[in-house]
XYZ file of C-alpha atoms in Angstrom:
386
model
C 4.623 -41.273 11.413
C 6.994 -42.610 8.802
C 6.023 -42.192 5.181
C 5.777 -45.175 2.854
C 9.252 -45.506 1.437
C 9.175 -46.532 -2.220
C 12.234 -47.750 -4.060
C 14.221 -45.074 -5.817
C 12.863 -44.381 -9.336
C 14.415 -46.233 -12.255
C 15.326 -42.932 -13.892
C 17.639 -42.095 -10.972
C 19.405 -45.428 -11.370
C 19.633 -44.812 -15.122
C 21.126 -41.326 -14.831
C 23.529 -42.546 -12.157
C 24.679 -45.423 -14.361
C 25.020 -43.048 -17.320
C 27.140 -40.665 -15.274
C 29.384 -43.513 -14.111
C 29.760 -44.783 -17.666
C 30.742 -41.366 -19.048
C 33.420 -40.816 -16.414
C 34.773 -44.357 -16.752
C 35.060 -43.952 -20.528
C 36.948 -40.701 -19.978
C 39.336 -42.392 -17.544
C 39.947 -45.404 -19.800
C 40.593 -43.237 -22.875
C 42.713 -40.686 -21.039
C 46.082 -39.694 -22.474
C 48.432 -38.794 -19.594
C 50.436 -36.249 -21.584
C 47.238 -34.326 -22.417
C 44.799 -34.928 -19.584
C 46.540 -35.703 -16.264
C 44.088 -38.016 -14.483
C 45.058 -38.671 -10.828
C 47.527 -35.776 -11.046
C 47.091 -34.746 -7.418
C 47.974 -38.207 -6.205
C 51.113 -37.943 -8.343
C 51.996 -34.830 -6.330
C 51.474 -36.715 -3.049
C 53.518 -39.691 -4.258
C 56.391 -37.611 -5.633
C 56.578 -35.504 -2.457
C 56.565 -38.576 -0.212
C 59.255 -40.142 -2.414
C 61.515 -37.169 -1.742
C 60.766 -37.387 1.986
C 61.626 -41.091 2.178
C 64.887 -40.538 0.287
C 65.963 -37.844 2.735
C 65.411 -34.924 0.336
C 62.466 -33.403 2.150
C 63.380 -29.822 1.172
C 62.867 -30.841 -2.464
C 59.173 -31.302 -1.637
C 58.783 -27.512 -1.664
C 61.013 -27.027 -4.712
C 58.409 -26.692 -7.459
C 60.804 -27.429 -10.347
C 62.153 -30.629 -8.797
C 58.694 -31.772 -7.794
C 57.312 -31.270 -11.309
C 60.200 -33.229 -12.839
C 59.465 -36.086 -10.450
C 55.750 -35.989 -11.351
C 56.639 -36.125 -15.044
C 58.763 -39.211 -14.359
C 55.900 -41.086 -12.663
C 53.036 -40.026 -14.935
C 54.502 -38.949 -18.264
C 52.591 -35.686 -17.927
C 54.563 -32.658 -19.127
C 53.113 -29.670 -17.291
C 53.236 -26.491 -19.361
C 50.523 -24.674 -17.410
C 50.561 -23.735 -13.729
C 53.351 -25.527 -11.816
C 52.139 -28.292 -9.537
C 53.073 -27.953 -5.882
C 52.888 -29.676 -2.499
C 50.590 -27.347 -0.528
C 50.500 -29.108 2.832
C 52.295 -28.911 6.153
C 55.411 -31.123 6.468
C 53.802 -33.564 8.907
C 51.266 -34.594 6.234
C 54.134 -36.360 4.441
C 54.087 -38.939 7.244
C 50.671 -40.163 6.064
C 51.858 -40.688 2.484
C 55.333 -42.101 3.061
C 54.202 -45.751 3.485
C 52.694 -45.657 -0.029
C 56.020 -44.989 -1.775
C 57.286 -48.445 -0.869
C 54.845 -49.667 -3.517
C 55.166 -49.032 -7.270
C 53.229 -45.947 -8.379
C 50.254 -47.789 -9.926
C 49.805 -50.104 -6.938
C 50.041 -47.155 -4.547
C 47.447 -45.300 -6.617
C 45.110 -48.309 -6.470
C 45.460 -48.581 -2.669
C 44.927 -44.826 -2.287
C 41.743 -44.718 -4.347
C 40.315 -47.941 -2.897
C 40.936 -46.760 0.673
C 39.386 -43.349 0.056
C 36.267 -44.698 -1.637
C 35.858 -47.331 1.098
C 35.921 -44.710 3.878
C 33.544 -42.485 1.902
C 31.014 -45.274 1.320
C 31.410 -46.659 4.845
C 30.494 -43.246 6.236
C 27.384 -43.125 4.038
C 26.519 -46.714 5.045
C 26.621 -45.836 8.759
C 24.001 -43.104 8.371
C 21.459 -44.205 5.770
C 18.954 -47.025 6.157
C 18.468 -47.466 2.410
C 21.494 -48.968 0.752
C 20.051 -48.389 -2.734
C 20.836 -44.698 -2.173
C 24.480 -45.586 -2.741
C 23.574 -45.748 -6.453
C 22.979 -41.981 -6.899
C 25.986 -41.347 -4.645
C 28.246 -43.406 -6.913
C 26.757 -41.693 -9.950
C 27.128 -38.195 -8.503
C 29.478 -36.216 -10.820
C 31.195 -34.643 -7.804
C 32.200 -38.130 -6.668
C 33.976 -38.634 -9.981
C 35.669 -35.238 -9.987
C 37.605 -36.306 -6.919
C 38.346 -39.635 -8.604
C 39.749 -37.881 -11.685
C 41.983 -35.649 -9.588
C 43.078 -38.434 -7.225
C 42.493 -36.026 -4.357
C 41.700 -36.398 -0.651
C 38.019 -35.444 -0.573
C 36.861 -39.054 -0.112
C 38.975 -39.269 3.022
C 38.043 -35.797 4.232
C 34.296 -36.374 3.845
C 34.428 -39.806 5.439
C 36.620 -38.672 8.335
C 34.353 -35.718 9.181
C 31.206 -37.813 8.903
C 32.583 -40.660 11.018
C 34.007 -38.225 13.583
C 30.511 -36.898 14.252
C 29.052 -40.408 14.161
C 31.362 -41.428 17.020
C 31.259 -38.024 18.748
C 29.256 -39.227 21.753
C 29.956 -42.946 21.473
C 33.762 -42.869 21.178
C 35.036 -39.294 21.638
C 38.686 -40.356 21.520
C 38.175 -41.971 18.106
C 36.242 -38.907 16.997
C 39.178 -36.676 17.962
C 41.634 -38.917 16.131
C 39.576 -38.833 12.929
C 39.239 -35.044 13.061
C 42.952 -34.630 13.669
C 43.689 -36.485 10.433
C 41.125 -34.362 8.593
C 43.138 -31.300 9.677
C 45.410 -31.863 6.693
C 42.917 -29.422 5.129
C 42.295 -26.949 7.964
C 40.473 -24.452 5.737
C 37.700 -27.011 5.176
C 37.629 -28.394 8.726
C 37.472 -25.013 10.488
C 33.655 -25.072 10.502
C 33.736 -28.417 12.328
C 35.787 -26.936 15.149
C 33.579 -23.884 15.474
C 30.613 -26.250 15.678
C 32.294 -28.362 18.375
C 33.000 -25.212 20.377
C 29.346 -24.239 20.070
C 28.385 -27.721 21.271
C 30.847 -27.346 24.173
C 32.716 -30.505 23.248
C 35.838 -29.245 24.999
C 37.341 -32.693 25.511
C 37.069 -33.576 21.828
C 38.556 -30.240 20.754
C 41.464 -30.488 23.189
C 42.193 -34.118 22.303
C 42.127 -33.283 18.602
C 44.620 -30.481 19.159
C 46.793 -32.896 21.157
C 46.839 -35.378 18.256
C 47.596 -32.547 15.826
C 50.537 -31.302 17.899
C 51.784 -34.887 18.200
C 51.987 -35.169 14.415
C 54.007 -31.957 14.257
C 56.373 -33.163 16.998
C 56.961 -36.452 15.160
C 57.647 -34.547 11.937
C 60.220 -32.389 13.780
C 61.961 -35.581 14.875
C 61.886 -37.105 11.385
C 62.522 -34.046 9.174
C 64.947 -31.132 9.548
C 63.512 -27.978 11.098
C 64.437 -26.057 7.927
C 61.488 -27.644 6.129
C 59.068 -25.369 8.003
C 60.439 -22.112 6.538
C 60.131 -23.782 3.136
C 56.496 -24.533 3.940
C 55.934 -20.886 4.924
C 57.264 -19.790 1.536
C 54.836 -22.183 -0.140
C 51.963 -20.425 1.656
C 53.042 -17.187 -0.025
C 53.092 -18.999 -3.374
C 49.580 -20.355 -2.771
C 48.282 -16.887 -1.969
C 49.862 -15.209 -4.984
C 49.446 -17.950 -7.589
C 46.143 -19.541 -6.655
C 44.068 -16.968 -4.803
C 45.202 -13.574 -6.116
C 46.079 -14.300 -9.748
C 43.767 -14.739 -12.711
C 44.696 -18.172 -14.051
C 43.384 -21.712 -14.424
C 42.394 -21.922 -10.745
C 39.876 -19.116 -11.079
C 37.716 -21.353 -13.292
C 37.700 -24.335 -10.903
C 37.600 -22.525 -7.554
C 34.078 -22.924 -6.132
C 34.246 -20.318 -3.372
C 32.220 -17.155 -2.813
C 35.484 -15.211 -2.959
C 36.237 -16.607 -6.386
C 32.676 -16.047 -7.634
C 33.020 -12.299 -7.107
C 36.642 -12.226 -8.268
C 35.607 -14.053 -11.442
C 32.951 -11.365 -11.948
C 35.655 -8.672 -11.927
C 35.554 -7.465 -8.323
C 38.743 -6.475 -6.503
C 40.417 -8.962 -4.161
C 39.608 -6.949 -1.027
C 35.911 -6.622 -1.823
C 35.697 -10.290 -2.857
C 37.307 -11.362 0.413
C 34.941 -9.115 2.378
C 31.917 -10.674 0.686
C 33.393 -14.125 1.387
C 33.684 -13.216 5.083
C 30.088 -11.983 5.256
C 28.810 -15.134 3.550
C 30.875 -17.321 5.880
C 29.363 -15.623 8.933
C 25.846 -16.078 7.573
C 26.503 -19.736 6.765
C 27.923 -20.375 10.237
C 24.895 -18.727 11.829
C 22.546 -20.956 9.818
C 24.682 -23.961 10.829
C 24.250 -22.908 14.464
C 20.458 -22.793 13.992
C 20.492 -26.254 12.407
C 22.422 -27.837 15.296
C 20.909 -26.091 18.310
C 18.010 -28.571 18.532
C 19.424 -31.847 19.863
C 16.431 -33.868 18.658
C 16.976 -33.012 14.992
C 17.940 -35.846 12.656
C 21.753 -36.059 12.610
C 21.902 -36.587 8.843
C 20.226 -33.248 8.131
C 22.525 -31.476 10.577
C 25.541 -33.123 8.954
C 24.252 -32.018 5.553
C 24.302 -28.436 6.805
C 27.841 -28.939 8.126
C 29.248 -30.297 4.853
C 27.695 -27.460 2.847
C 29.006 -24.900 5.341
C 32.518 -26.341 5.034
C 32.475 -25.375 1.356
C 30.908 -21.953 1.884
C 33.327 -20.743 4.553
C 36.639 -21.025 2.700
C 38.034 -18.888 -0.136
C 39.816 -21.925 -1.557
C 37.814 -24.957 -2.611
C 38.288 -26.713 -5.937
C 36.311 -29.093 -8.180
C 37.208 -32.244 -6.276
C 35.640 -30.808 -3.107
C 32.231 -31.347 -4.702
C 32.550 -34.825 -3.155
C 31.605 -33.229 0.185
C 28.044 -32.556 -0.992
C 27.492 -36.119 -2.197
C 26.524 -37.166 1.324
C 24.152 -34.210 1.938
C 22.291 -35.141 -1.251
C 21.613 -38.736 -0.215
C 21.073 -37.784 3.439
C 18.371 -35.322 2.414
C 16.861 -37.822 -0.028
C 16.899 -40.561 2.604
C 15.132 -38.281 5.081
C 12.522 -37.288 2.478
C 11.798 -40.920 1.615
C 11.505 -41.726 5.290
C 9.342 -38.803 6.420
C 7.915 -37.455 3.183
C 8.496 -34.423 0.961
C 7.493 -31.196 2.715
C 8.152 -28.316 0.315
C 7.392 -28.098 -3.400
C 10.967 -27.168 -4.337
C 12.773 -30.017 -2.570
C 13.017 -32.450 -5.476
C 14.220 -29.690 -7.805
C 16.779 -28.606 -5.216
C 18.212 -32.119 -4.909
C 18.346 -32.555 -8.689
C 20.168 -29.234 -9.022
C 22.685 -30.210 -6.345
C 23.290 -33.554 -8.023
C 23.935 -32.069 -11.475
C 25.695 -28.929 -10.129
C 29.275 -30.148 -10.799
C 28.405 -30.440 -14.512
C 26.223 -27.388 -15.101
C 28.484 -25.091 -13.081
C 31.458 -26.125 -15.234
C 29.625 -25.363 -18.477
C 28.385 -22.022 -17.144
C 31.937 -21.105 -16.132
C 33.280 -22.071 -19.564
C 30.619 -20.369 -21.692
C 29.295 -17.557 -19.468
C 32.274 -16.948 -17.133
C 30.025 -17.040 -14.081
C 30.535 -19.271 -11.017
C 27.098 -20.274 -9.688
C 28.209 -22.954 -7.215
C 28.213 -20.779 -4.048
C 24.717 -19.483 -4.844
C 23.316 -23.002 -5.200
C 25.132 -24.159 -2.068
C 23.774 -21.271 -0.004
C 20.235 -21.923 -1.241
C 20.745 -25.601 -0.396
C 21.878 -24.696 3.108
C 18.717 -22.641 3.592
C 16.692 -25.578 2.236
C 18.252 -27.936 4.788
C 17.564 -25.440 7.576
C 13.910 -25.063 6.534
C 13.401 -28.819 6.627
C 15.051 -29.048 10.044
C 12.960 -26.150 11.315
C 9.769 -27.743 10.007
C 10.352 -30.984 11.917
C 11.350 -29.072 15.049
C 7.985 -27.306 15.036
C 5.733 -30.230 14.030
């Protein structure tokens, strides 16, 4: 029996509006030379600009790329050099944007990403007022401030599983685009293999190879060795060094590294946690009758737990699990005493984790995410047995 579904409390709308107001004030008062809002989009735009002008090797030249970013944004980077961290074929997705002036391209980029993100949420929830806490979720705004791809990534994954049985070809196409961040999408493929969706997996790989083939026709082959060198730079500068990234990396690996553990031990603990998370994900999905939104919640959380590299903007991935869980609770009732507290903690996590990192030098995000994953599993298990 469905529970009586009341409207969301006024306090949730208030806190969501307050969160939106704070972030909007920050954006409107931002000084580009000090606080580089949308800086990651500037990287995408500058790299695509080089590609369109026939200087694709300059994409992986960090000095040239940073000079181009400074030209578009006015931001003088004196910290860690900014870099294009993606495979060459990803440039094909951004190249159409450079035919627009930077600000117009930025507007189209952000509008498109938010639209896909909200459309995905709209397809799954039957209460549209739940979009209010989603829009107020601090993790939503982190991605906005960075100008990153997490809106697209979240929406593409969610829609791919929405159309998985209805339109498998479309599902494969959406997943193939999401592969621009393979470290976050790997859990999706392991899940599809578990579900024996061989056709979807093979078609996705076909699309992925097609993008690479097109890039080989458009760009010189020499760009791939340059990309390989950038992988070495990512490993040494972002994962192995103690710098700015260690404070904004949300992974289990980084949590232990931040606590002073050696790289090898931290990576081992990351691997163990990933295996545990994937096993819990398997338990969540093995019952076909389970509500798809709860299973998707487990998937999004697992995507963050199974990679050693996930930054602040990736908090956007847990925006949908929060409202999916809340929607399910309003529809079927609250089961466990801790559920409301768990959702509140997940919603405020992007803020409290940042302050704890700054003042206590401890990264709590993976702990909260793992507890949340267990919470999702317990709710799924309850409804499987009742």
